[in-house]
């Protein structure tokens, strides 16, 4: 095979990721071994004509470059587009891709482990009042012994609800196995069978909220579910229950959540907010029964380096003429409903 | 069987536990169904002669009543003594019991789940800086995104050390399974085989401390291991490593631990202290990189109610002439080495 | 919704399956609740015009009816085609389906549990010489005690190879977990990552055969792998190793397999044959070290009833405008390479 | 420590085991490193006086040498006796040992894995009719496809009963985990709690037999349970159910078992017989629905080599003054009830 015949892998507009952030040196070497790699990224921009030429030859595109139908129609070799930001963005003509057998992929599964760890850590913390006790130590007001555990409960054997059994929910479910919880799942995009396979109970949302002492929110933000966890839903939760908001702020009615915390009805761990950073004078900062986290559950250096490994695995399959197996595929039926805002800063 | 022939179960000096605390009504009913139950406890004390008479007939004694050899020699029916406080105390003549086939049992396994949950919660919290970030939110100094995770690491795949693979360590080990950690164990009382069976690497203490990013201390306090985690040992730990002290304060050199925290060398979760409550002006209260907990990891209401269930299970076996299977037995070789202070207040 | 607006579900040419065989009454009722169900099957054939009319309206087609491009072009509502025989057949224009977003599905995962159970049963049987010993009892030649185990080995801890880590291989892998085997996998269609995720070692075929004491063959028959287990490959296996042929006869060179058995080099469990039924005078019937099975590892009544449940689950998703999640999808890249012969008789 | 001060380890009457059979060279070297090892065994017999002298000094005795009270009273250093045959024999004065803190141990857990594998292999074989189909191939009478599976059922999801949840039952229970069976356990020596911990349902014998499609018999033979599986019990089993007799022939009424097989009521895998070898003209040899096995489920070379490893692990602990942890201990309450016949030939 001559150099010209090597398949072209184009990295285009990977921002907010940088190559350093997502590829370990060895993984980058392995990518180069798969084909000719051309980079169009901050610090290494192609001229417009060169970019178009590269697009016209590319077999795999890695990054968030605009791919309207007109451009795609000039890309006859294209087999796959791999988004490394994490959300399916509207700058790709998905219909064209579906019609022409071009896989559009995201590497979002890389965040599952990290988010699930944080969610479990916060759940244990809130159910056992670890942070609250520690805060009491700071001002000398802590209680000792049995009295200190009056509001605590064991996660082991507790009834748990998971809203959204995608990558994140599945990762968390696995971490719950040793705790022998009864786990209810609400996920309208999943068939009952998938839920049962993970040893969970398919459930309606209201039933889940009423029955569970710990509820994990992992649902994507879609055109249909804005603010679907509101005052009515929070009121269904048992007193003292624990809510973990890990995915998207848009799915929760924040004023209602704040009120449920202020009244002491529930406790919550919150990693995402309607406006980030959270304003300095937000009342949430002073409430009891809450653990605040600055949209940091997923963004570990280790998770970002996983992106490169997923890209590598599926690029290899695509170039061998096989279907991708590792990244998450855009699906014709659901991609248009996704509503997550892209991340601006890694 | 006439009433007089029913085997006698004597509950004597269960303090600091009360019967309410350790028996759910239904479990107490089941105990009464097993034999004649006589109670000598706060609020229901027997006269001295009645107590001696009850002891002389008892088949099973539940509680921490003094059992010197002289008294034991007047107890021909005795098959088992079940301590409900949690530590083997020196007020029992163990040699007499071993020679006469009297099982001496403690219900300490009831605390394993609760302690392991707290230990895991603190480990996730410290490795991901959950409490520290939350404290920053309180004063508006939190960082956002990737920058906020500079000092965080995943538990998944991390190297972990467990010092003491008894009930507590075993419970924690099970909770670690989903995290695919490489786990080293130091436990001089366990054969290699038991350690390997739990998919751990038998290890010396120094090797464990040097290799592990998270170290759980579950060792009992014995006549041989006072302060064995000292300055030298703490210095072996990698910078930024996480230490969880869950069992007994006596095994750690506290001034050395405080120094290791102050210097930022390690982070720690601490549930036990040399003097409890911790003094109001203890410098530990102000350090970074620490989570403080008021000897509360085990003492959940749910754990105390487990005591009754363990008592019930082994009492039933003892009365049927079978060996006990659920509580922990005093062992001739090790009981004399135990050094835990009894708990005074539940 | 009026009756006319109910989505049309067309069952067409399900043979060799009958509706009784694949649907329990309750599942069939649930299918009818999802839409209007029209059946074109043995005993209930539509007139040609009625069939065309039903096809023209159908949202979901269940069965193996011919779907050339010309017919598909007259099916504007079609969202999915669910094959209930088990193999992707050449009578569907896949390109048309891919271009138009029509999912083509098979229910082959239903056989995974049943095949894996048989494979494990045969592997235990051959490694422990269960059937061979039983045959010796029949003629009074059995040995007793340790001597009888001279050729036996434990599966626990043995090195195992799996060729083909699809549904069947994955089901078997899960059943091997308690045996703590070192498992190598050869599967050129799977990325390393998927293999590692199942706690297996990605391996070349030769390495796998040389290293493994038990080898499971689950590979599909494709245009590229006819007879790829031949004399050279069998010779790589250690003496006394066990081979399980569970998927397709086409992947093995049968004369070479027969010779490897005759010489005593390996033992084998064989569920599929180049010509079925196996001829009455086939020498295979008389060899030692073999367990013969009449293409029956998958075809349990319980497996067939699973077909209906998979059909139901994905039909429901398709009619709700969601992507199917349970059946196996035809993939543009691989569907043309499949070479399995359709089954003629259930 | 001078040579004379090395603790004495006496191997005395290990028969029917030989040292070669139970110790790999490296394990034997490790045993010699623990103390002075003296051997009194076939091919290396001590003079009577030398044997008595060795007994008088021994800290650990390995083997089945007679240990009546009178001899034990001359053995002041003795900490443990490790039987390597597998059954607690009546030639040891257990009361003396219990009174003096001498541990009496057997290495029977070494057979658990091997027996459980055979039991599972036979259960899969019988439920799927693997051997029966193979026998049909031998005479050309096999059926093909679905018809061949008329009498088969999946183990996955089946209701299973385990009689005796000791080492063998526990090993089997672990192997059943991937099959998601509902498992009932009858074991009058185990508390409910131990049964529940293994995710089983504590059950009476009759309930277990009536409810289970596969029943594993692992019960020890005791003075109380001779023939407790008789005609009445076998009649409780559902038609077509599968019985695995793996532990001791004494617990089953064999004529009743034979009749239940002859009538086709149940199928069975049988590894132990009232008289071994089974007589050449035993009708059992000709019945359908049975798999016969010549008392060989446990006696693998690999199992025997495990004996040495268990001996090594507990000898090390005993010599360090710690309680043994690996072998099974004689219990004061149960040792006298054991009724197994010793094995005469390995």
PDB file of C-alpha atoms in Angstrom, chain A residues 84-320:
ATOM      1  CA  UNK A  84     -15.288  13.945  21.075  1.00  0.00           C
ATOM      2  CA  UNK A  85     -17.218  16.626  22.951  1.00  0.00           C
ATOM      3  CA  UNK A  86     -19.949  14.344  24.208  1.00  0.00           C
ATOM      4  CA  UNK A  87     -23.265  15.527  22.796  1.00  0.00           C
ATOM      5  CA  UNK A  88     -24.826  15.060  19.376  1.00  0.00           C
ATOM      6  CA  UNK A  89     -24.724  18.591  17.982  1.00  0.00           C
ATOM      7  CA  UNK A  90     -27.046  20.110  15.370  1.00  0.00           C
ATOM      8  CA  UNK A  91     -24.214  20.957  12.964  1.00  0.00           C
ATOM      9  CA  UNK A  92     -24.292  17.527  11.339  1.00  0.00           C
ATOM     10  CA  UNK A  93     -26.881  16.507   8.751  1.00  0.00           C
ATOM     11  CA  UNK A  94     -27.876  13.272  10.387  1.00  0.00           C
ATOM     12  CA  UNK A  95     -30.403  12.277   7.726  1.00  0.00           C
ATOM     13  CA  UNK A  96     -27.706  12.365   5.110  1.00  0.00           C
ATOM     14  CA  UNK A  97     -25.485  10.217   7.292  1.00  0.00           C
ATOM     15  CA  UNK A  98     -28.188   7.647   8.006  1.00  0.00           C
ATOM     16  CA  UNK A  99     -29.095   7.424   4.332  1.00  0.00           C
ATOM     17  CA  UNK A 100     -25.487   6.896   3.310  1.00  0.00           C
ATOM     18  CA  UNK A 101     -24.400   4.509   6.026  1.00  0.00           C
ATOM     19  CA  UNK A 102     -22.130   6.984   7.760  1.00  0.00           C
ATOM     20  CA  UNK A 103     -21.908   6.258  11.457  1.00  0.00           C
ATOM     21  CA  UNK A 104     -22.105   9.302  13.711  1.00  0.00           C
ATOM     22  CA  UNK A 105     -20.654   8.496  17.082  1.00  0.00           C
ATOM     23  CA  UNK A 106     -20.041  10.164  20.431  1.00  0.00           C
ATOM     24  CA  UNK A 107     -17.583   9.136  23.084  1.00  0.00           C
ATOM     25  CA  UNK A 108     -19.879   9.997  25.967  1.00  0.00           C
ATOM     26  CA  UNK A 109     -19.607   6.523  27.565  1.00  0.00           C
ATOM     27  CA  UNK A 110     -16.179   7.582  28.873  1.00  0.00           C
ATOM     28  CA  UNK A 111     -17.820   9.628  31.587  1.00  0.00           C
ATOM     29  CA  UNK A 112     -19.962   6.837  32.950  1.00  0.00           C
ATOM     30  CA  UNK A 113     -17.504   5.441  35.498  1.00  0.00           C
ATOM     31  CA  UNK A 114     -16.514   8.799  36.853  1.00  0.00           C
ATOM     32  CA  UNK A 115     -20.079  10.078  37.160  1.00  0.00           C
ATOM     33  CA  UNK A 116     -21.284   6.850  38.732  1.00  0.00           C
ATOM     34  CA  UNK A 117     -18.492   6.957  41.325  1.00  0.00           C
ATOM     35  CA  UNK A 118     -19.402  10.482  42.297  1.00  0.00           C
ATOM     36  CA  UNK A 119     -23.075   9.617  42.448  1.00  0.00           C
ATOM     37  CA  UNK A 120     -22.422   6.660  44.707  1.00  0.00           C
ATOM     38  CA  UNK A 121     -20.031   8.665  46.867  1.00  0.00           C
ATOM     39  CA  UNK A 122     -22.630  11.402  47.337  1.00  0.00           C
ATOM     40  CA  UNK A 123     -25.374   8.863  48.012  1.00  0.00           C
ATOM     41  CA  UNK A 124     -23.325   7.205  50.751  1.00  0.00           C
ATOM     42  CA  UNK A 125     -22.345  10.603  52.080  1.00  0.00           C
ATOM     43  CA  UNK A 126     -25.911  11.905  52.297  1.00  0.00           C
ATOM     44  CA  UNK A 127     -27.472   8.716  53.628  1.00  0.00           C
ATOM     45  CA  UNK A 128     -24.807   8.553  56.333  1.00  0.00           C
ATOM     46  CA  UNK A 129     -24.491  12.332  56.818  1.00  0.00           C
ATOM     47  CA  UNK A 130     -20.739  12.245  56.364  1.00  0.00           C
ATOM     48  CA  UNK A 131     -20.267  15.789  55.088  1.00  0.00           C
ATOM     49  CA  UNK A 132     -22.847  17.181  57.506  1.00  0.00           C
ATOM     50  CA  UNK A 133     -21.062  15.603  60.467  1.00  0.00           C
ATOM     51  CA  UNK A 134     -17.745  16.887  59.199  1.00  0.00           C
ATOM     52  CA  UNK A 135     -19.191  20.395  58.924  1.00  0.00           C
ATOM     53  CA  UNK A 136     -20.368  20.072  62.528  1.00  0.00           C
ATOM     54  CA  UNK A 137     -16.810  19.127  63.586  1.00  0.00           C
ATOM     55  CA  UNK A 138     -15.600  22.366  62.037  1.00  0.00           C
ATOM     56  CA  UNK A 139     -17.656  24.402  64.498  1.00  0.00           C
ATOM     57  CA  UNK A 140     -17.577  21.951  67.387  1.00  0.00           C
ATOM     58  CA  UNK A 141     -21.239  20.997  67.270  1.00  0.00           C
ATOM     59  CA  UNK A 142     -20.953  17.341  66.309  1.00  0.00           C
ATOM     60  CA  UNK A 143     -22.811  14.646  68.206  1.00  0.00           C
ATOM     61  CA  UNK A 144     -21.256  11.315  69.215  1.00  0.00           C
ATOM     62  CA  UNK A 145     -22.330   7.701  68.987  1.00  0.00           C
ATOM     63  CA  UNK A 146     -25.820   6.465  68.293  1.00  0.00           C
ATOM     64  CA  UNK A 147     -27.349   9.945  68.642  1.00  0.00           C
ATOM     65  CA  UNK A 148     -25.229  11.121  65.722  1.00  0.00           C
ATOM     66  CA  UNK A 149     -26.885   8.576  63.459  1.00  0.00           C
ATOM     67  CA  UNK A 150     -30.494   9.563  64.112  1.00  0.00           C
ATOM     68  CA  UNK A 151     -30.975  10.727  60.531  1.00  0.00           C
ATOM     69  CA  UNK A 152     -28.743   8.177  58.847  1.00  0.00           C
ATOM     70  CA  UNK A 153     -29.716   5.044  57.008  1.00  0.00           C
ATOM     71  CA  UNK A 154     -27.893   2.155  55.360  1.00  0.00           C
ATOM     72  CA  UNK A 155     -27.652   2.025  51.598  1.00  0.00           C
ATOM     73  CA  UNK A 156     -27.480  -1.749  51.948  1.00  0.00           C
ATOM     74  CA  UNK A 157     -30.980  -3.043  51.461  1.00  0.00           C
ATOM     75  CA  UNK A 158     -32.432   0.417  50.742  1.00  0.00           C
ATOM     76  CA  UNK A 159     -34.932   0.976  47.959  1.00  0.00           C
ATOM     77  CA  UNK A 160     -33.307   2.872  45.142  1.00  0.00           C
ATOM     78  CA  UNK A 161     -34.609   4.551  42.002  1.00  0.00           C
ATOM     79  CA  UNK A 162     -32.674   5.229  38.808  1.00  0.00           C
ATOM     80  CA  UNK A 163     -34.097   7.657  36.266  1.00  0.00           C
ATOM     81  CA  UNK A 164     -32.346   6.930  32.987  1.00  0.00           C
ATOM     82  CA  UNK A 165     -30.642   3.571  32.458  1.00  0.00           C
ATOM     83  CA  UNK A 166     -28.159   4.547  29.770  1.00  0.00           C
ATOM     84  CA  UNK A 167     -24.385   4.429  30.175  1.00  0.00           C
ATOM     85  CA  UNK A 168     -24.388   6.379  33.431  1.00  0.00           C
ATOM     86  CA  UNK A 169     -27.263   4.523  35.028  1.00  0.00           C
ATOM     87  CA  UNK A 170     -25.847   1.194  33.992  1.00  0.00           C
ATOM     88  CA  UNK A 171     -22.456   2.016  35.492  1.00  0.00           C
ATOM     89  CA  UNK A 172     -24.098   3.049  38.755  1.00  0.00           C
ATOM     90  CA  UNK A 173     -26.295  -0.058  38.773  1.00  0.00           C
ATOM     91  CA  UNK A 174     -23.200  -2.236  38.671  1.00  0.00           C
ATOM     92  CA  UNK A 175     -21.702  -0.394  41.631  1.00  0.00           C
ATOM     93  CA  UNK A 176     -24.883  -1.006  43.624  1.00  0.00           C
ATOM     94  CA  UNK A 177     -24.715  -4.783  43.277  1.00  0.00           C
ATOM     95  CA  UNK A 178     -22.935  -5.379  46.609  1.00  0.00           C
ATOM     96  CA  UNK A 179     -25.583  -3.331  48.435  1.00  0.00           C
ATOM     97  CA  UNK A 180     -28.478  -5.670  47.595  1.00  0.00           C
ATOM     98  CA  UNK A 181     -30.847  -2.790  46.941  1.00  0.00           C
ATOM     99  CA  UNK A 182     -34.279  -3.116  45.402  1.00  0.00           C
ATOM    100  CA  UNK A 183     -33.808  -0.918  42.345  1.00  0.00           C
ATOM    101  CA  UNK A 184     -36.612   0.663  40.339  1.00  0.00           C
ATOM    102  CA  UNK A 185     -35.907   2.152  36.932  1.00  0.00           C
ATOM    103  CA  UNK A 186     -37.850   4.722  34.972  1.00  0.00           C
ATOM    104  CA  UNK A 187     -36.628   5.033  31.412  1.00  0.00           C
ATOM    105  CA  UNK A 188     -39.178   5.496  28.637  1.00  0.00           C
ATOM    106  CA  UNK A 189     -36.560   4.812  25.954  1.00  0.00           C
ATOM    107  CA  UNK A 190     -35.672   1.370  27.257  1.00  0.00           C
ATOM    108  CA  UNK A 191     -37.747  -1.793  26.890  1.00  0.00           C
ATOM    109  CA  UNK A 192     -38.732  -3.561  30.090  1.00  0.00           C
ATOM    110  CA  UNK A 193     -36.483  -6.409  29.143  1.00  0.00           C
ATOM    111  CA  UNK A 194     -33.306  -4.361  29.318  1.00  0.00           C
ATOM    112  CA  UNK A 195     -34.329  -3.127  32.732  1.00  0.00           C
ATOM    113  CA  UNK A 196     -35.101  -6.613  33.996  1.00  0.00           C
ATOM    114  CA  UNK A 197     -31.808  -7.903  32.633  1.00  0.00           C
ATOM    115  CA  UNK A 198     -30.021  -5.529  34.985  1.00  0.00           C
ATOM    116  CA  UNK A 199     -32.024  -6.938  37.863  1.00  0.00           C
ATOM    117  CA  UNK A 200     -34.153  -3.817  38.211  1.00  0.00           C
ATOM    118  CA  UNK A 201     -37.895  -3.258  38.433  1.00  0.00           C
ATOM    119  CA  UNK A 202     -39.412  -1.324  35.518  1.00  0.00           C
ATOM    120  CA  UNK A 203     -41.426   1.448  37.082  1.00  0.00           C
ATOM    121  CA  UNK A 204     -43.406   4.577  36.400  1.00  0.00           C
ATOM    122  CA  UNK A 205     -41.876   7.818  37.590  1.00  0.00           C
ATOM    123  CA  UNK A 206     -44.372   8.449  40.381  1.00  0.00           C
ATOM    124  CA  UNK A 207     -44.085   4.932  41.727  1.00  0.00           C
ATOM    125  CA  UNK A 208     -40.305   5.186  41.644  1.00  0.00           C
ATOM    126  CA  UNK A 209     -40.241   8.476  43.525  1.00  0.00           C
ATOM    127  CA  UNK A 210     -42.724   7.295  46.155  1.00  0.00           C
ATOM    128  CA  UNK A 211     -40.956   4.023  46.798  1.00  0.00           C
ATOM    129  CA  UNK A 212     -37.293   5.009  46.792  1.00  0.00           C
ATOM    130  CA  UNK A 213     -35.132   6.332  49.577  1.00  0.00           C
ATOM    131  CA  UNK A 214     -32.333   7.207  47.159  1.00  0.00           C
ATOM    132  CA  UNK A 215     -33.041   8.487  43.639  1.00  0.00           C
ATOM    133  CA  UNK A 216     -30.393   8.954  40.955  1.00  0.00           C
ATOM    134  CA  UNK A 217     -31.180  11.287  38.058  1.00  0.00           C
ATOM    135  CA  UNK A 218     -29.194  10.338  34.948  1.00  0.00           C
ATOM    136  CA  UNK A 219     -31.721  11.291  32.257  1.00  0.00           C
ATOM    137  CA  UNK A 220     -30.561  13.147  29.176  1.00  0.00           C
ATOM    138  CA  UNK A 221     -32.126  16.484  28.488  1.00  0.00           C
ATOM    139  CA  UNK A 222     -34.570  16.163  25.612  1.00  0.00           C
ATOM    140  CA  UNK A 223     -37.202  18.278  23.915  1.00  0.00           C
ATOM    141  CA  UNK A 224     -39.785  16.411  25.960  1.00  0.00           C
ATOM    142  CA  UNK A 225     -38.521  16.312  29.518  1.00  0.00           C
ATOM    143  CA  UNK A 226     -37.642  19.859  30.576  1.00  0.00           C
ATOM    144  CA  UNK A 227     -38.299  20.327  34.285  1.00  0.00           C
ATOM    145  CA  UNK A 228     -40.101  17.029  34.643  1.00  0.00           C
ATOM    146  CA  UNK A 229     -38.862  16.682  38.218  1.00  0.00           C
ATOM    147  CA  UNK A 230     -40.898  19.454  39.835  1.00  0.00           C
ATOM    148  CA  UNK A 231     -42.642  20.268  43.104  1.00  0.00           C
ATOM    149  CA  UNK A 232     -45.267  17.568  42.668  1.00  0.00           C
ATOM    150  CA  UNK A 233     -42.640  14.923  41.970  1.00  0.00           C
ATOM    151  CA  UNK A 234     -40.370  15.965  44.842  1.00  0.00           C
ATOM    152  CA  UNK A 235     -43.327  15.834  47.209  1.00  0.00           C
ATOM    153  CA  UNK A 236     -43.799  12.174  46.305  1.00  0.00           C
ATOM    154  CA  UNK A 237     -40.404  11.304  47.746  1.00  0.00           C
ATOM    155  CA  UNK A 238     -40.367   9.983  51.325  1.00  0.00           C
ATOM    156  CA  UNK A 239     -39.222  12.416  53.979  1.00  0.00           C
ATOM    157  CA  UNK A 240     -35.467  12.276  54.376  1.00  0.00           C
ATOM    158  CA  UNK A 241     -34.944  10.704  50.965  1.00  0.00           C
ATOM    159  CA  UNK A 242     -31.808  11.463  48.980  1.00  0.00           C
ATOM    160  CA  UNK A 243     -31.778  12.857  45.434  1.00  0.00           C
ATOM    161  CA  UNK A 244     -28.705  12.858  43.209  1.00  0.00           C
ATOM    162  CA  UNK A 245     -28.793  15.156  40.194  1.00  0.00           C
ATOM    163  CA  UNK A 246     -25.940  14.053  37.971  1.00  0.00           C
ATOM    164  CA  UNK A 247     -26.887  14.574  34.324  1.00  0.00           C
ATOM    165  CA  UNK A 248     -28.538  17.829  33.237  1.00  0.00           C
ATOM    166  CA  UNK A 249     -29.979  20.713  35.216  1.00  0.00           C
ATOM    167  CA  UNK A 250     -32.741  21.143  32.644  1.00  0.00           C
ATOM    168  CA  UNK A 251     -34.669  18.109  33.810  1.00  0.00           C
ATOM    169  CA  UNK A 252     -35.290  19.568  37.292  1.00  0.00           C
ATOM    170  CA  UNK A 253     -37.366  22.554  38.392  1.00  0.00           C
ATOM    171  CA  UNK A 254     -34.666  24.209  40.487  1.00  0.00           C
ATOM    172  CA  UNK A 255     -36.841  26.522  42.591  1.00  0.00           C
ATOM    173  CA  UNK A 256     -38.901  23.494  43.593  1.00  0.00           C
ATOM    174  CA  UNK A 257     -35.746  21.552  44.436  1.00  0.00           C
ATOM    175  CA  UNK A 258     -34.460  24.431  46.540  1.00  0.00           C
ATOM    176  CA  UNK A 259     -37.746  24.563  48.424  1.00  0.00           C
ATOM    177  CA  UNK A 260     -37.713  20.800  49.056  1.00  0.00           C
ATOM    178  CA  UNK A 261     -34.237  21.161  50.548  1.00  0.00           C
ATOM    179  CA  UNK A 262     -35.082  24.233  52.610  1.00  0.00           C
ATOM    180  CA  UNK A 263     -38.062  22.496  54.192  1.00  0.00           C
ATOM    181  CA  UNK A 264     -35.912  19.492  55.076  1.00  0.00           C
ATOM    182  CA  UNK A 265     -38.143  17.203  53.050  1.00  0.00           C
ATOM    183  CA  UNK A 266     -35.248  15.703  51.091  1.00  0.00           C
ATOM    184  CA  UNK A 267     -31.458  15.842  50.873  1.00  0.00           C
ATOM    185  CA  UNK A 268     -29.636  16.249  47.590  1.00  0.00           C
ATOM    186  CA  UNK A 269     -26.307  16.033  45.824  1.00  0.00           C
ATOM    187  CA  UNK A 270     -26.191  18.459  42.904  1.00  0.00           C
ATOM    188  CA  UNK A 271     -23.537  18.483  40.211  1.00  0.00           C
ATOM    189  CA  UNK A 272     -25.253  20.613  37.541  1.00  0.00           C
ATOM    190  CA  UNK A 273     -26.994  23.965  37.707  1.00  0.00           C
ATOM    191  CA  UNK A 274     -29.177  26.019  35.347  1.00  0.00           C
ATOM    192  CA  UNK A 275     -26.496  28.717  35.231  1.00  0.00           C
ATOM    193  CA  UNK A 276     -22.884  27.772  35.772  1.00  0.00           C
ATOM    194  CA  UNK A 277     -20.921  28.892  37.678  1.00  0.00           C
ATOM    195  CA  UNK A 278     -23.553  29.152  40.374  1.00  0.00           C
ATOM    196  CA  UNK A 279     -23.915  32.782  41.427  1.00  0.00           C
ATOM    197  CA  UNK A 280     -21.979  33.764  44.506  1.00  0.00           C
ATOM    198  CA  UNK A 281     -25.080  34.702  46.431  1.00  0.00           C
ATOM    199  CA  UNK A 282     -27.229  31.714  45.465  1.00  0.00           C
ATOM    200  CA  UNK A 283     -29.209  30.638  48.536  1.00  0.00           C
ATOM    201  CA  UNK A 284     -28.418  27.003  47.676  1.00  0.00           C
ATOM    202  CA  UNK A 285     -24.932  27.622  49.000  1.00  0.00           C
ATOM    203  CA  UNK A 286     -26.218  27.990  52.535  1.00  0.00           C
ATOM    204  CA  UNK A 287     -28.797  25.237  52.814  1.00  0.00           C
ATOM    205  CA  UNK A 288     -28.497  22.157  54.991  1.00  0.00           C
ATOM    206  CA  UNK A 289     -28.905  18.668  53.619  1.00  0.00           C
ATOM    207  CA  UNK A 290     -27.146  19.415  50.369  1.00  0.00           C
ATOM    208  CA  UNK A 291     -23.784  18.606  48.796  1.00  0.00           C
ATOM    209  CA  UNK A 292     -22.777  20.989  46.047  1.00  0.00           C
ATOM    210  CA  UNK A 293     -20.456  20.025  43.205  1.00  0.00           C
ATOM    211  CA  UNK A 294     -19.199  22.193  40.370  1.00  0.00           C
ATOM    212  CA  UNK A 295     -20.104  20.168  37.257  1.00  0.00           C
ATOM    213  CA  UNK A 296     -17.136  17.980  37.915  1.00  0.00           C
ATOM    214  CA  UNK A 297     -18.474  14.466  38.273  1.00  0.00           C
ATOM    215  CA  UNK A 298     -17.382  13.402  34.798  1.00  0.00           C
ATOM    216  CA  UNK A 299     -14.479  15.584  33.813  1.00  0.00           C
ATOM    217  CA  UNK A 300     -11.532  13.667  35.135  1.00  0.00           C
ATOM    218  CA  UNK A 301      -8.259  13.538  33.262  1.00  0.00           C
ATOM    219  CA  UNK A 302      -8.663   9.745  33.222  1.00  0.00           C
ATOM    220  CA  UNK A 303     -12.062  10.077  31.518  1.00  0.00           C
ATOM    221  CA  UNK A 304     -10.724  12.394  28.831  1.00  0.00           C
ATOM    222  CA  UNK A 305      -7.933   9.955  28.035  1.00  0.00           C
ATOM    223  CA  UNK A 306     -10.567   7.298  27.570  1.00  0.00           C
ATOM    224  CA  UNK A 307     -11.965   9.370  24.706  1.00  0.00           C
ATOM    225  CA  UNK A 308      -8.856   8.672  22.684  1.00  0.00           C
ATOM    226  CA  UNK A 309      -9.094   4.974  23.358  1.00  0.00           C
ATOM    227  CA  UNK A 310     -12.700   4.809  22.201  1.00  0.00           C
ATOM    228  CA  UNK A 311     -11.856   6.801  19.089  1.00  0.00           C
ATOM    229  CA  UNK A 312      -9.007   4.424  18.362  1.00  0.00           C
ATOM    230  CA  UNK A 313     -11.077   1.271  18.812  1.00  0.00           C
ATOM    231  CA  UNK A 314     -13.908   2.334  16.535  1.00  0.00           C
ATOM    232  CA  UNK A 315     -11.671   3.986  13.955  1.00  0.00           C
ATOM    233  CA  UNK A 316      -9.878   0.692  13.613  1.00  0.00           C
ATOM    234  CA  UNK A 317     -13.143  -1.167  13.051  1.00  0.00           C
ATOM    235  CA  UNK A 318     -14.432   1.433  10.576  1.00  0.00           C
ATOM    236  CA  UNK A 319     -11.239   1.248   8.535  1.00  0.00           C
ATOM    237  CA  UNK A 320     -11.478  -2.540   8.479  1.00  0.00           C
TER     238      UNK A 320
END
